[in-house]
Amino acid sequence: MLEKVNKANNLESSLWNAADILRGKMDASEYKNYLLGLIFYRFLSDQTLKTFAGWAGTDTDVSVTYAQYMDPDFELEGVTLRDSVIDYLQTNLGYLIEPQALYSSLVTKIQEHTFALDDLSQALHDLELSTQNLRSSQDFSGLFDDVDLSSSKLGSSLQQRNQVISDTMLALNDIDLIHHNGDVLGDAYEYLIAQFASQSGKKAGEFYTPQQVSDIIAQIVTYKRNEGENQIRTIYDPAVGSGSLLLNVGQHVANPKLVSYHGQELNTTTYNLARMNLMLHGVSYDDMHLHNGDTLSRDWPTDEPYLFDAVVMNPPYSAHWDNNEKRLSDPRFRDYGVLPPKSKADFAFLLHGFYHLQENGTMGIVLPHGVLFRGAKEGKIRQKLLEDNRIDAVIGLPANIFHSTGIPTLIMILKKHKTTDDVLFIDASNEFEKGKNQNNLTNENIQKIVETYQNRQDVDKYAHVASRDEIKENDYNLNIPRYVDTFEPEPEIDLEEVNQKLAKVDVEIEKAEKELDDMIAELVETGPQDDAE
């Protein structure tokens, strides 16, 4: 365990140090495109050598042997091996990187001062080309588009750009990726994503859900569905970001290989990031179903409709959206009679995700507190959800635990078929560990939330199971303080004791005043008598 932690710490430190090459030249939200893209290409190159080594049955001079076997003129016992190697790599990896295009080969060129940006550009192009007509084709299409090697931000001249990329690649080359298992690399990768979000603020924070929040949602949506025949098989995130929520859910089931991952993301750069992240975590191409598009404007997926065992989401808070009245006929929204307001798409995301939830599935979504009490159209939608017994739990989180905002947020749990007609309220807003830049939920904090959800019982000043009548009496307002009283009364004051203390103070003051008067009297001097008298 300690060895795993040390490896992760060393890897994280090395990756972050590599970012120093690009810091100052551009915003963190931009240089992450280069750094993460190059890290991923390094990973793919190392996977190529690792897979080839397994096929060739060798673990020494692997890159030399790979170059030899890929030579069209090389024969072993009269047999040319190149085609066999290519077929094996494309079948098992879903892509091909030629020996001269390997990350290590490009680094050798850098060290020999023969590297040109075109070498890297061609390598990235050839990688994508190698996936054509393979099951991985869609997952690699445009994957490295954000690694803009011609950007003036890398330098005003070709020589400067060449030097910056060379230095960055050399820094990344110091990291031993091939001997780290996928979990360590994946953890380090998510660590980097979190660091970029911290450095570049709200802009980058949009694509990262903190591990602690993901963990709560994952444990809840997989509750009683994490193993055996009942294990969830499909997960959907309509605002997928980096894919961290999807991956966390997959890590909480007994057999992740049975899970298929579905998600849509509006931002193309972030969509590319999610694809890389899922591949880094070993998700097969057959189980990756990510789409680049506007979830609210263009419903996806649209087949029959496609329903999922679990829906998880951390959408942008109170975003603007096109709530044209024509959308009232959209099957995602039509049962509610009204559309969420144009300036607040929170319920639009919620209804979209809920529409794609299986009848026996569970949905977890992160939202701002306004969805609990805002009136007008949002109030009508909330009332409809409650009358239909769709809202299962409301979990209030501490403020300042997200990179993108300091406001307090909540997790809402929804189901299409509940076994109870109540709503569980959990107020976890006051239980956290204060950090330097933001607050953190400890493992104990997380487990208390999850266990409270599972037990579904009142906990003094922490949780309350509210009946339907109680919620109706509150006009369907779900503001957590209406149901969970966290008020701590002031200690009772003993007035008689206070009066005694005041009387004692009065005596002490009177004594002090007398002593002061005596001291003043002693200091008064009479003038000298006149000698003439």
Short mmCIF file of C-alpha atoms in Angstrom, two decimals:
data_model
loop_
_atom_site.label_atom_id
_atom_site.label_comp_id
_atom_site.label_asym_id
_atom_site.label_seq_id
_atom_site.Cartn_x
_atom_site.Cartn_y
_atom_site.Cartn_z
CA MET A 1 0.00 0.00 0.00
CA LEU A 2 2.79 2.41 0.97
CA GLU A 3 4.63 1.58 -2.27
CA LYS A 4 1.51 2.42 -4.28
CA VAL A 5 1.12 5.76 -2.48
CA ASN A 6 4.79 6.63 -3.04
CA LYS A 7 4.56 5.77 -6.73
CA ALA A 8 1.47 7.95 -7.12
CA ASN A 9 3.10 10.85 -5.24
CA ASN A 10 6.28 10.63 -7.30
CA LEU A 11 4.33 10.44 -10.54
CA GLU A 12 2.14 13.39 -9.59
CA SER A 13 5.16 15.48 -8.64
CA SER A 14 6.96 14.68 -11.89
CA LEU A 15 3.93 15.45 -14.04
CA TRP A 16 3.31 18.74 -12.29
CA ASN A 17 6.96 19.78 -12.61
CA ALA A 18 6.73 19.17 -16.35
CA ALA A 19 4.07 21.88 -16.50
CA ASP A 20 6.69 24.48 -15.49
CA ILE A 21 7.88 24.53 -19.10
CA LEU A 22 4.55 25.99 -20.25
CA ARG A 23 3.60 28.09 -17.23
CA GLY A 24 3.70 31.80 -17.95
CA LYS A 25 3.33 31.36 -21.69
CA MET A 26 -0.43 30.79 -21.55
CA ASP A 27 -3.33 30.27 -19.18
CA ALA A 28 -3.56 26.95 -17.35
CA SER A 29 -6.79 26.16 -19.18
CA GLU A 30 -4.76 26.30 -22.41
CA TYR A 31 -1.48 24.63 -21.48
CA LYS A 32 -3.33 21.64 -20.08
CA ASN A 33 -4.21 20.79 -23.69
CA TYR A 34 -0.54 20.36 -24.54
CA LEU A 35 0.55 18.69 -21.35
CA LEU A 36 -2.31 16.22 -21.10
CA GLY A 37 -2.14 15.46 -24.82
CA LEU A 38 1.58 14.70 -24.64
CA ILE A 39 1.15 12.64 -21.47
CA PHE A 40 -1.49 10.62 -23.23
CA TYR A 41 0.66 10.10 -26.33
CA ARG A 42 3.49 8.98 -24.05
CA PHE A 43 1.08 6.52 -22.42
CA LEU A 44 -0.04 5.14 -25.81
CA SER A 45 3.58 4.74 -26.91
CA ASP A 46 4.52 2.88 -23.75
CA GLN A 47 1.45 0.67 -24.10
CA THR A 48 2.60 -0.16 -27.63
CA LEU A 49 5.97 -1.39 -26.38
CA LYS A 50 4.42 -3.23 -23.44
CA THR A 51 1.92 -5.04 -25.70
CA PHE A 52 4.58 -5.86 -28.27
CA ALA A 53 6.86 -7.24 -25.56
CA GLY A 54 4.11 -9.61 -24.49
CA TRP A 55 3.61 -10.80 -28.05
CA ALA A 56 7.34 -11.20 -28.76
CA GLY A 57 8.07 -12.78 -25.38
CA THR A 58 10.88 -10.40 -24.53
CA ASP A 59 11.50 -7.76 -21.87
CA THR A 60 14.95 -6.53 -22.91
CA ASP A 61 15.74 -4.01 -25.65
CA VAL A 62 12.03 -3.92 -26.47
CA SER A 63 12.16 -0.76 -28.59
CA VAL A 64 15.10 -2.11 -30.61
CA THR A 65 13.33 -5.43 -31.18
CA TYR A 66 10.12 -3.62 -32.11
CA ALA A 67 11.93 -1.54 -34.74
CA GLN A 68 13.57 -4.69 -36.08
CA TYR A 69 10.33 -6.69 -36.34
CA MET A 70 8.54 -3.76 -38.01
CA ASP A 71 11.21 -3.49 -40.72
CA PRO A 72 9.57 -4.76 -43.97
CA ASP A 73 12.85 -6.41 -44.95
CA PHE A 74 13.39 -8.26 -41.67
CA GLU A 75 12.68 -11.98 -41.64
CA LEU A 76 12.77 -14.53 -38.84
CA GLU A 77 13.20 -18.10 -40.05
CA GLY A 78 12.17 -16.93 -43.49
CA VAL A 79 9.00 -15.19 -42.28
CA THR A 80 8.36 -11.42 -42.47
CA LEU A 81 6.83 -10.38 -39.15
CA ARG A 82 5.69 -6.81 -39.80
CA ASP A 83 2.13 -7.65 -40.88
CA SER A 84 1.65 -10.01 -37.94
CA VAL A 85 2.86 -7.38 -35.49
CA ILE A 86 0.59 -4.71 -36.98
CA ASP A 87 -2.42 -7.02 -36.88
CA TYR A 88 -1.75 -7.97 -33.26
CA LEU A 89 -1.28 -4.38 -32.08
CA GLN A 90 -4.31 -2.99 -33.89
CA THR A 91 -6.47 -5.86 -32.62
CA ASN A 92 -5.35 -5.55 -29.01
CA LEU A 93 -4.71 -1.79 -28.75
CA GLY A 94 -7.02 -0.35 -31.39
CA TYR A 95 -4.20 1.78 -32.84
CA LEU A 96 -0.67 1.58 -34.22
CA ILE A 97 2.40 3.71 -33.55
CA GLU A 98 5.34 3.01 -35.85
CA PRO A 99 8.79 2.60 -34.21
CA GLN A 100 10.07 5.96 -35.49
CA ALA A 101 6.96 7.71 -34.11
CA LEU A 102 7.17 6.32 -30.59
CA TYR A 103 7.53 8.91 -27.86
CA SER A 104 10.93 7.47 -26.97
CA SER A 105 12.05 7.76 -30.61
CA LEU A 106 11.04 11.40 -30.75
CA VAL A 107 12.91 12.04 -27.49
CA THR A 108 16.03 10.48 -29.03
CA LYS A 109 15.72 12.94 -31.90
CA ILE A 110 15.40 15.80 -29.41
CA GLN A 111 18.55 14.65 -27.64
CA GLU A 112 20.37 14.39 -30.95
CA HIS A 113 19.10 17.86 -31.98
CA THR A 114 17.36 16.47 -35.07
CA PHE A 115 13.77 16.85 -33.85
CA ALA A 116 11.30 19.04 -35.71
CA LEU A 117 7.70 19.87 -34.80
CA ASP A 118 6.61 18.17 -38.00
CA ASP A 119 7.86 14.88 -36.54
CA LEU A 120 5.36 15.13 -33.69
CA SER A 121 2.61 16.51 -35.91
CA GLN A 122 3.02 13.61 -38.34
CA ALA A 123 3.09 11.09 -35.49
CA LEU A 124 -0.22 12.34 -34.09
CA HIS A 125 -1.77 12.34 -37.57
CA ASP A 126 -0.58 8.80 -38.32
CA LEU A 127 -1.89 7.55 -34.98
CA GLU A 128 -5.42 8.71 -35.79
CA LEU A 129 -5.11 7.35 -39.33
CA SER A 130 -4.16 3.92 -37.97
CA THR A 131 -7.55 3.57 -36.27
CA GLN A 132 -9.59 3.87 -39.46
CA ASN A 133 -11.98 0.96 -39.98
CA LEU A 134 -11.29 -0.21 -36.41
CA ARG A 135 -13.73 -0.18 -33.50
CA SER A 136 -11.59 2.55 -31.93
CA SER A 137 -11.93 4.96 -34.85
CA GLN A 138 -14.59 7.19 -33.30
CA ASP A 139 -12.76 7.34 -29.98
CA PHE A 140 -9.56 8.65 -31.61
CA SER A 141 -11.12 10.99 -34.16
CA GLY A 142 -9.86 14.55 -33.52
CA LEU A 143 -8.45 13.48 -30.15
CA PHE A 144 -5.27 15.59 -30.47
CA ASP A 145 -6.79 18.61 -32.22
CA ASP A 146 -6.10 20.80 -29.18
CA VAL A 147 -2.35 20.15 -29.34
CA ASP A 148 -1.82 23.17 -31.59
CA LEU A 149 1.86 23.03 -32.50
CA SER A 150 1.62 26.17 -34.63
CA SER A 151 0.26 28.40 -31.84
CA SER A 152 2.19 31.65 -31.33
CA LYS A 153 1.73 31.16 -27.59
CA LEU A 154 4.42 28.49 -27.77
CA GLY A 155 6.76 31.05 -29.29
CA SER A 156 6.91 33.68 -32.00
CA SER A 157 9.23 31.63 -34.20
CA LEU A 158 9.36 28.02 -35.31
CA GLN A 159 12.63 27.59 -33.42
CA GLN A 160 11.07 28.84 -30.17
CA ARG A 161 8.03 26.59 -30.55
CA ASN A 162 10.27 23.65 -31.31
CA GLN A 163 12.30 24.33 -28.14
CA VAL A 164 9.26 24.62 -25.86
CA ILE A 165 7.75 21.36 -27.07
CA SER A 166 11.13 19.64 -26.92
CA ASP A 167 11.69 20.75 -23.32
CA THR A 168 8.20 19.63 -22.33
CA MET A 169 8.64 16.21 -23.92
CA LEU A 170 12.00 15.74 -22.20
CA ALA A 171 10.45 16.59 -18.84
CA LEU A 172 7.70 14.05 -19.37
CA ASN A 173 10.23 11.45 -20.48
CA ASP A 174 11.63 11.27 -16.93
CA ILE A 175 8.41 9.60 -15.80
CA ASP A 176 8.25 5.80 -15.75
CA LEU A 177 4.70 5.11 -16.89
CA ILE A 178 5.07 1.55 -18.10
CA HIS A 179 5.77 0.06 -14.66
CA HIS A 180 2.82 1.77 -12.98
CA ASN A 181 -0.49 -0.01 -13.03
CA GLY A 182 -3.49 1.69 -14.62
CA ASP A 183 -5.02 2.74 -11.31
CA VAL A 184 -1.93 4.67 -10.21
CA LEU A 185 -1.67 6.40 -13.57
CA GLY A 186 -5.38 7.15 -13.59
CA ASP A 187 -5.23 8.59 -10.07
CA ALA A 188 -2.27 10.77 -11.03
CA TYR A 189 -4.08 11.89 -14.16
CA GLU A 190 -7.11 12.98 -12.16
CA TYR A 191 -4.78 14.69 -9.70
CA LEU A 192 -3.45 16.77 -12.59
CA ILE A 193 -6.95 17.62 -13.76
CA ALA A 194 -7.76 18.88 -10.26
CA GLN A 195 -4.57 20.96 -10.16
CA PHE A 196 -5.34 22.55 -13.52
CA ALA A 197 -8.82 23.38 -12.29
CA SER A 198 -7.36 25.08 -9.21
CA GLN A 199 -4.82 27.05 -11.25
CA SER A 200 -7.19 28.29 -13.92
CA GLY A 201 -10.24 28.80 -11.73
CA LYS A 202 -13.81 28.59 -12.92
CA LYS A 203 -12.99 28.02 -16.58
CA ALA A 204 -11.18 24.77 -15.89
CA GLY A 205 -13.24 23.83 -12.85
CA GLU A 206 -16.21 23.20 -15.11
CA PHE A 207 -14.80 19.88 -16.23
CA TYR A 208 -13.83 18.39 -12.90
CA THR A 209 -16.00 16.99 -10.11
CA PRO A 210 -13.97 16.49 -6.92
CA GLN A 211 -13.29 12.86 -6.08
CA GLN A 212 -15.05 13.17 -2.74
CA VAL A 213 -18.33 14.28 -4.33
CA SER A 214 -18.05 11.64 -7.07
CA ASP A 215 -17.51 9.03 -4.39
CA ILE A 216 -20.73 9.92 -2.55
CA ILE A 217 -22.81 9.78 -5.73
CA ALA A 218 -21.15 6.54 -6.88
CA GLN A 219 -21.80 4.75 -3.59
CA ILE A 220 -25.43 5.85 -3.55
CA VAL A 221 -26.36 4.99 -7.17
CA THR A 222 -24.70 1.56 -6.85
CA TYR A 223 -26.31 0.78 -3.48
CA LYS A 224 -27.75 -2.75 -3.66
CA ARG A 225 -26.77 -2.83 -7.34
CA ASN A 226 -23.03 -3.32 -7.13
CA GLU A 227 -22.71 -7.07 -7.71
CA GLY A 228 -24.25 -10.20 -9.15
CA GLU A 229 -27.18 -10.27 -11.54
CA ASN A 230 -28.45 -6.97 -10.18
CA GLN A 231 -25.20 -5.07 -10.88
CA ILE A 232 -25.67 -1.95 -12.97
CA ARG A 233 -24.55 -2.34 -16.57
CA THR A 234 -25.04 1.14 -18.05
CA ILE A 235 -24.07 4.60 -16.76
CA TYR A 236 -24.90 7.96 -18.33
CA ASP A 237 -23.57 11.47 -17.65
CA PRO A 238 -25.21 14.16 -19.86
CA ALA A 239 -22.59 16.75 -18.80
CA VAL A 240 -19.67 14.36 -18.76
CA GLY A 241 -16.76 16.78 -18.32
CA SER A 242 -13.58 14.79 -17.71
CA GLY A 243 -15.53 11.57 -17.19
CA SER A 244 -14.53 11.31 -13.52
CA LEU A 245 -18.10 10.71 -12.34
CA LEU A 246 -18.61 7.87 -14.82
CA LEU A 247 -15.33 6.25 -13.85
CA ASN A 248 -16.04 6.50 -10.14
CA VAL A 249 -19.36 4.70 -10.53
CA GLY A 250 -17.61 1.95 -12.49
CA GLN A 251 -15.09 1.53 -9.71
CA HIS A 252 -17.85 0.80 -7.16
CA VAL A 253 -19.18 -2.36 -8.81
CA ALA A 254 -17.84 -5.89 -8.50
CA ASN A 255 -17.27 -6.36 -12.23
CA PRO A 256 -16.43 -3.09 -14.05
CA LYS A 257 -15.91 -5.01 -17.29
CA LEU A 258 -19.68 -5.44 -17.54
CA VAL A 259 -20.27 -1.67 -17.49
CA SER A 260 -20.72 0.55 -20.53
CA TYR A 261 -20.08 4.29 -20.19
CA HIS A 262 -22.21 6.91 -21.94
CA GLY A 263 -21.82 10.67 -21.87
CA GLN A 264 -22.24 13.91 -23.77
CA GLU A 265 -20.14 17.06 -23.49
CA LEU A 266 -20.62 20.45 -25.15
CA ASN A 267 -17.01 21.66 -24.94
CA THR A 268 -14.89 19.88 -27.56
CA THR A 269 -11.65 20.21 -25.58
CA THR A 270 -13.27 18.70 -22.51
CA TYR A 271 -14.86 15.97 -24.64
CA ASN A 272 -11.37 15.02 -25.84
CA LEU A 273 -10.20 15.00 -22.24
CA ALA A 274 -12.98 12.60 -21.24
CA ARG A 275 -12.05 10.19 -24.04
CA MET A 276 -8.42 10.20 -22.95
CA ASN A 277 -9.40 9.72 -19.31
CA LEU A 278 -11.58 6.69 -20.00
CA MET A 279 -8.90 5.08 -22.15
CA LEU A 280 -6.29 5.73 -19.48
CA HIS A 281 -8.49 3.86 -17.03
CA GLY A 282 -8.69 0.84 -19.30
CA VAL A 283 -12.26 1.26 -20.56
CA SER A 284 -12.60 -0.71 -23.79
CA TYR A 285 -13.63 1.01 -27.01
CA ASP A 286 -16.78 -1.12 -27.16
CA ASP A 287 -17.85 0.25 -23.77
CA MET A 288 -17.07 3.93 -24.53
CA HIS A 289 -20.00 5.86 -25.91
CA LEU A 290 -19.15 9.56 -25.67
CA HIS A 291 -20.64 12.30 -27.80
CA ASN A 292 -19.71 15.93 -28.46
CA GLY A 293 -22.87 18.03 -28.43
CA ASP A 294 -25.35 20.25 -26.58
CA THR A 295 -27.35 18.01 -24.26
CA LEU A 296 -30.29 20.37 -23.83
CA SER A 297 -30.57 21.50 -27.46
CA ARG A 298 -30.00 18.09 -29.01
CA ASP A 299 -31.19 15.16 -26.95
CA TRP A 300 -28.70 12.29 -26.99
CA PRO A 301 -29.00 9.36 -27.00
CA THR A 302 -32.30 9.21 -28.86
CA ASP A 303 -32.87 5.51 -29.47
CA GLU A 304 -36.27 4.41 -28.13
CA PRO A 305 -35.15 6.36 -25.82
CA TYR A 306 -31.91 4.91 -24.51
CA LEU A 307 -32.37 4.26 -20.78
CA PHE A 308 -29.64 3.70 -18.18
CA ASP A 309 -29.23 1.88 -14.88
CA ALA A 310 -27.58 4.95 -13.35
CA VAL A 311 -27.55 8.61 -14.35
CA VAL A 312 -24.97 10.91 -12.73
CA MET A 313 -24.34 14.54 -13.41
CA ASN A 314 -22.65 17.74 -12.26
CA PRO A 315 -24.01 20.24 -14.81
CA PRO A 316 -23.07 23.94 -15.00
CA TYR A 317 -25.07 25.77 -12.36
CA SER A 318 -27.91 28.09 -13.40
CA ALA A 319 -26.75 28.17 -17.02
CA HIS A 320 -28.68 29.90 -19.78
CA TRP A 321 -30.52 27.70 -22.27
CA ASP A 322 -32.98 28.00 -25.13
CA ASN A 323 -36.38 27.38 -23.53
CA ASN A 324 -38.43 28.03 -26.67
CA GLU A 325 -42.07 27.10 -26.08
CA LYS A 326 -41.76 24.45 -28.81
CA ARG A 327 -39.82 22.40 -26.29
CA LEU A 328 -43.05 21.82 -24.35
CA SER A 329 -43.67 18.96 -26.77
CA ASP A 330 -40.21 17.50 -26.08
CA PRO A 331 -40.79 14.16 -24.29
CA ARG A 332 -38.14 15.12 -21.75
CA PHE A 333 -40.18 18.11 -20.52
CA ARG A 334 -43.79 17.72 -21.65
CA ASP A 335 -45.07 15.91 -18.54
CA TYR A 336 -44.36 18.96 -16.39
CA GLY A 337 -46.44 21.54 -18.26
CA VAL A 338 -43.79 24.27 -18.01
CA LEU A 339 -40.18 24.78 -19.00
CA PRO A 340 -37.38 25.83 -16.65
CA PRO A 341 -36.57 29.55 -16.97
CA LYS A 342 -34.16 30.70 -19.66
CA SER A 343 -31.61 31.93 -17.15
CA LYS A 344 -31.62 28.79 -15.00
CA ALA A 345 -31.20 25.45 -16.77
CA ASP A 346 -30.80 23.43 -13.54
CA PHE A 347 -34.14 21.65 -13.85
CA ALA A 348 -33.67 21.24 -17.60
CA PHE A 349 -30.58 19.12 -16.95
CA LEU A 350 -32.36 17.26 -14.16
CA LEU A 351 -35.39 16.41 -16.32
CA HIS A 352 -33.17 15.36 -19.22
CA GLY A 353 -31.23 12.95 -17.05
CA PHE A 354 -34.34 11.64 -15.33
CA TYR A 355 -36.00 10.95 -18.69
CA HIS A 356 -33.10 8.64 -19.59
CA LEU A 357 -33.20 6.72 -16.28
CA GLN A 358 -34.28 3.08 -16.20
CA GLU A 359 -37.46 2.28 -14.29
CA ASN A 360 -35.42 0.66 -11.49
CA GLY A 361 -32.41 2.96 -11.77
CA THR A 362 -31.02 5.69 -9.53
CA MET A 363 -29.97 9.21 -10.48
CA GLY A 364 -27.58 11.51 -8.63
CA ILE A 365 -27.15 15.15 -9.65
CA VAL A 366 -25.22 18.07 -8.14
CA LEU A 367 -27.22 21.31 -8.03
CA PRO A 368 -27.26 24.77 -6.39
CA HIS A 369 -29.59 25.23 -3.43
CA GLY A 370 -31.92 27.47 -5.43
CA VAL A 371 -33.65 24.45 -6.97
CA LEU A 372 -35.04 23.62 -3.52
CA PHE A 373 -37.05 26.78 -2.99
CA ARG A 374 -37.28 28.93 -6.13
CA GLY A 375 -40.89 29.43 -7.18
CA ALA A 376 -42.76 30.11 -10.44
CA LYS A 377 -42.02 27.50 -13.13
CA GLU A 378 -39.32 25.81 -11.09
CA GLY A 379 -41.75 25.50 -8.19
CA LYS A 380 -44.28 23.76 -10.44
CA ILE A 381 -41.66 21.30 -11.71
CA ARG A 382 -40.50 20.57 -8.17
CA GLN A 383 -44.09 20.02 -7.01
CA LYS A 384 -44.77 17.63 -9.90
CA LEU A 385 -41.65 15.61 -9.07
CA LEU A 386 -42.71 15.40 -5.43
CA GLU A 387 -46.32 14.50 -6.17
CA ASP A 388 -45.09 11.74 -8.46
CA ASN A 389 -42.75 10.55 -5.66
CA ARG A 390 -39.59 10.94 -7.73
CA ILE A 391 -37.26 12.73 -5.29
CA ASP A 392 -35.57 10.26 -2.96
CA ALA A 393 -33.04 12.36 -1.02
CA VAL A 394 -31.56 15.84 -0.71
CA ILE A 395 -27.99 16.03 0.62
CA GLY A 396 -26.58 19.45 1.53
CA LEU A 397 -22.81 19.71 1.02
CA PRO A 398 -20.32 22.14 2.61
CA ALA A 399 -19.47 25.39 0.86
CA ASN A 400 -16.21 25.80 -1.04
CA ILE A 401 -15.54 22.16 -1.97
CA PHE A 402 -15.61 22.75 -5.74
CA HIS A 403 -12.85 24.33 -7.80
CA SER A 404 -15.33 26.34 -9.86
CA THR A 405 -17.42 27.93 -7.12
CA GLY A 406 -17.44 28.63 -3.39
CA ILE A 407 -21.21 28.41 -3.03
CA PRO A 408 -22.75 25.52 -1.10
CA THR A 409 -24.20 22.81 -3.31
CA LEU A 410 -26.33 19.71 -2.89
CA ILE A 411 -26.75 16.23 -4.27
CA MET A 412 -30.29 15.29 -5.25
CA ILE A 413 -31.15 11.60 -5.59
CA LEU A 414 -34.08 10.64 -7.82
CA LYS A 415 -35.84 7.37 -8.66
CA LYS A 416 -38.76 6.44 -10.89
CA HIS A 417 -40.05 3.77 -8.52
CA LYS A 418 -39.43 4.32 -4.82
CA THR A 419 -40.32 1.92 -2.03
CA THR A 420 -41.26 4.81 0.30
CA ASP A 421 -43.25 8.01 -0.18
CA ASP A 422 -40.97 10.24 1.90
CA VAL A 423 -37.86 12.33 1.24
CA LEU A 424 -34.61 12.00 3.18
CA PHE A 425 -32.87 15.27 4.03
CA ILE A 426 -29.21 15.24 5.07
CA ASP A 427 -27.44 18.40 6.19
CA ALA A 428 -23.71 17.66 5.83
CA SER A 429 -22.82 21.32 5.38
CA ASN A 430 -21.08 21.68 8.72
CA GLU A 431 -18.95 18.55 8.69
CA PHE A 432 -15.76 18.98 6.68
CA GLU A 433 -12.02 19.49 6.91
CA LYS A 434 -10.89 23.04 6.25
CA GLY A 435 -8.17 23.25 3.61
CA LYS A 436 -5.85 26.02 2.47
CA ASN A 437 -7.82 26.98 -0.63
CA GLN A 438 -10.99 24.97 -0.26
CA ASN A 439 -12.80 22.66 2.12
CA ASN A 440 -12.59 18.88 1.95
CA LEU A 441 -14.84 16.01 2.89
CA THR A 442 -12.89 13.37 4.81
CA ASN A 443 -13.49 9.63 4.42
CA GLU A 444 -15.40 9.75 7.69
CA ASN A 445 -17.59 12.60 6.41
CA ILE A 446 -18.32 10.68 3.21
CA GLN A 447 -19.15 7.44 4.99
CA LYS A 448 -21.48 9.21 7.39
CA ILE A 449 -23.43 10.63 4.44
CA VAL A 450 -23.61 7.27 2.66
CA GLU A 451 -24.56 5.28 5.75
CA THR A 452 -27.20 7.84 6.69
CA TYR A 453 -28.70 7.49 3.22
CA GLN A 454 -28.68 3.70 3.51
CA ASN A 455 -30.18 3.64 7.01
CA ARG A 456 -32.84 6.26 6.13
CA GLN A 457 -33.53 7.34 9.71
CA ASP A 458 -33.58 10.62 11.58
CA VAL A 459 -30.24 11.74 12.99
CA ASP A 460 -30.31 14.62 15.45
CA LYS A 461 -29.19 17.87 13.81
CA TYR A 462 -28.03 15.95 10.71
CA ALA A 463 -30.84 14.09 8.93
CA HIS A 464 -34.63 13.89 8.78
CA VAL A 465 -37.05 11.66 6.88
CA ALA A 466 -39.88 13.99 5.85
CA SER A 467 -43.32 12.60 5.02
CA ARG A 468 -45.28 13.68 1.98
CA ASP A 469 -47.72 15.58 4.21
CA GLU A 470 -44.89 17.44 5.92
CA ILE A 471 -43.50 18.51 2.55
CA LYS A 472 -46.96 19.56 1.37
CA GLU A 473 -47.39 21.66 4.50
CA ASN A 474 -44.19 23.47 3.51
CA ASP A 475 -45.71 24.26 0.08
CA TYR A 476 -43.25 21.81 -1.57
CA ASN A 477 -40.35 23.96 -0.47
CA LEU A 478 -37.36 21.64 0.06
CA ASN A 479 -35.01 24.10 1.72
CA ILE A 480 -33.01 21.86 4.05
CA PRO A 481 -33.24 24.02 7.24
CA ARG A 482 -37.04 23.54 7.14
CA TYR A 483 -36.50 19.84 7.82
CA VAL A 484 -33.15 19.52 9.60
CA ASP A 485 -32.76 21.76 12.63
CA THR A 486 -29.06 22.38 13.22
CA PHE A 487 -29.66 25.24 15.66
CA GLU A 488 -27.49 25.04 18.76
CA PRO A 489 -29.18 26.87 21.70
CA GLU A 490 -27.15 29.27 23.75
CA PRO A 491 -26.32 27.97 27.26
CA GLU A 492 -28.80 29.14 29.94
CA ILE A 493 -27.70 32.11 31.99
CA ASP A 494 -27.97 31.97 35.82
CA LEU A 495 -29.24 35.50 36.59
CA GLU A 496 -28.69 35.15 40.35
CA GLU A 497 -25.06 34.20 39.76
CA VAL A 498 -24.66 37.14 37.39
CA ASN A 499 -26.12 39.55 39.99
CA GLN A 500 -23.72 38.24 42.62
CA LYS A 501 -20.78 38.74 40.27
CA LEU A 502 -21.96 42.28 39.46
CA ALA A 503 -22.28 43.12 43.18
CA LYS A 504 -18.78 41.80 43.76
CA VAL A 505 -17.47 43.90 40.87
CA ASP A 506 -19.21 46.99 42.32
CA VAL A 507 -17.44 46.44 45.67
CA GLU A 508 -14.11 46.04 43.92
CA ILE A 509 -14.68 49.21 41.91
CA GLU A 510 -15.60 51.17 45.07
CA LYS A 511 -12.47 49.87 46.81
CA ALA A 512 -10.30 50.78 43.84
CA GLU A 513 -11.75 54.29 43.66
CA LYS A 514 -11.03 54.86 47.38
CA GLU A 515 -7.44 53.69 46.95
CA LEU A 516 -7.05 56.03 43.98
CA ASP A 517 -8.41 59.00 45.98
CA ASP A 518 -5.94 58.29 48.82
CA MET A 519 -3.04 58.13 46.35
CA ILE A 520 -4.05 61.46 44.80
CA ALA A 521 -4.28 63.07 48.27
CA GLU A 522 -0.74 61.93 49.11
CA LEU A 523 0.58 63.46 45.89
CA VAL A 524 -0.88 66.93 46.61
CA GLU A 525 1.86 69.27 47.91
CA THR A 526 1.37 72.49 49.80
CA GLY A 527 3.40 75.45 48.56
CA PRO A 528 6.54 76.59 50.59
CA GLN A 529 5.87 79.19 53.32
CA ASP A 530 6.97 82.73 52.65
CA ASP A 531 10.37 83.35 54.45
CA ALA A 532 9.32 86.90 55.16
CA GLU A 533 6.58 85.59 57.44
#
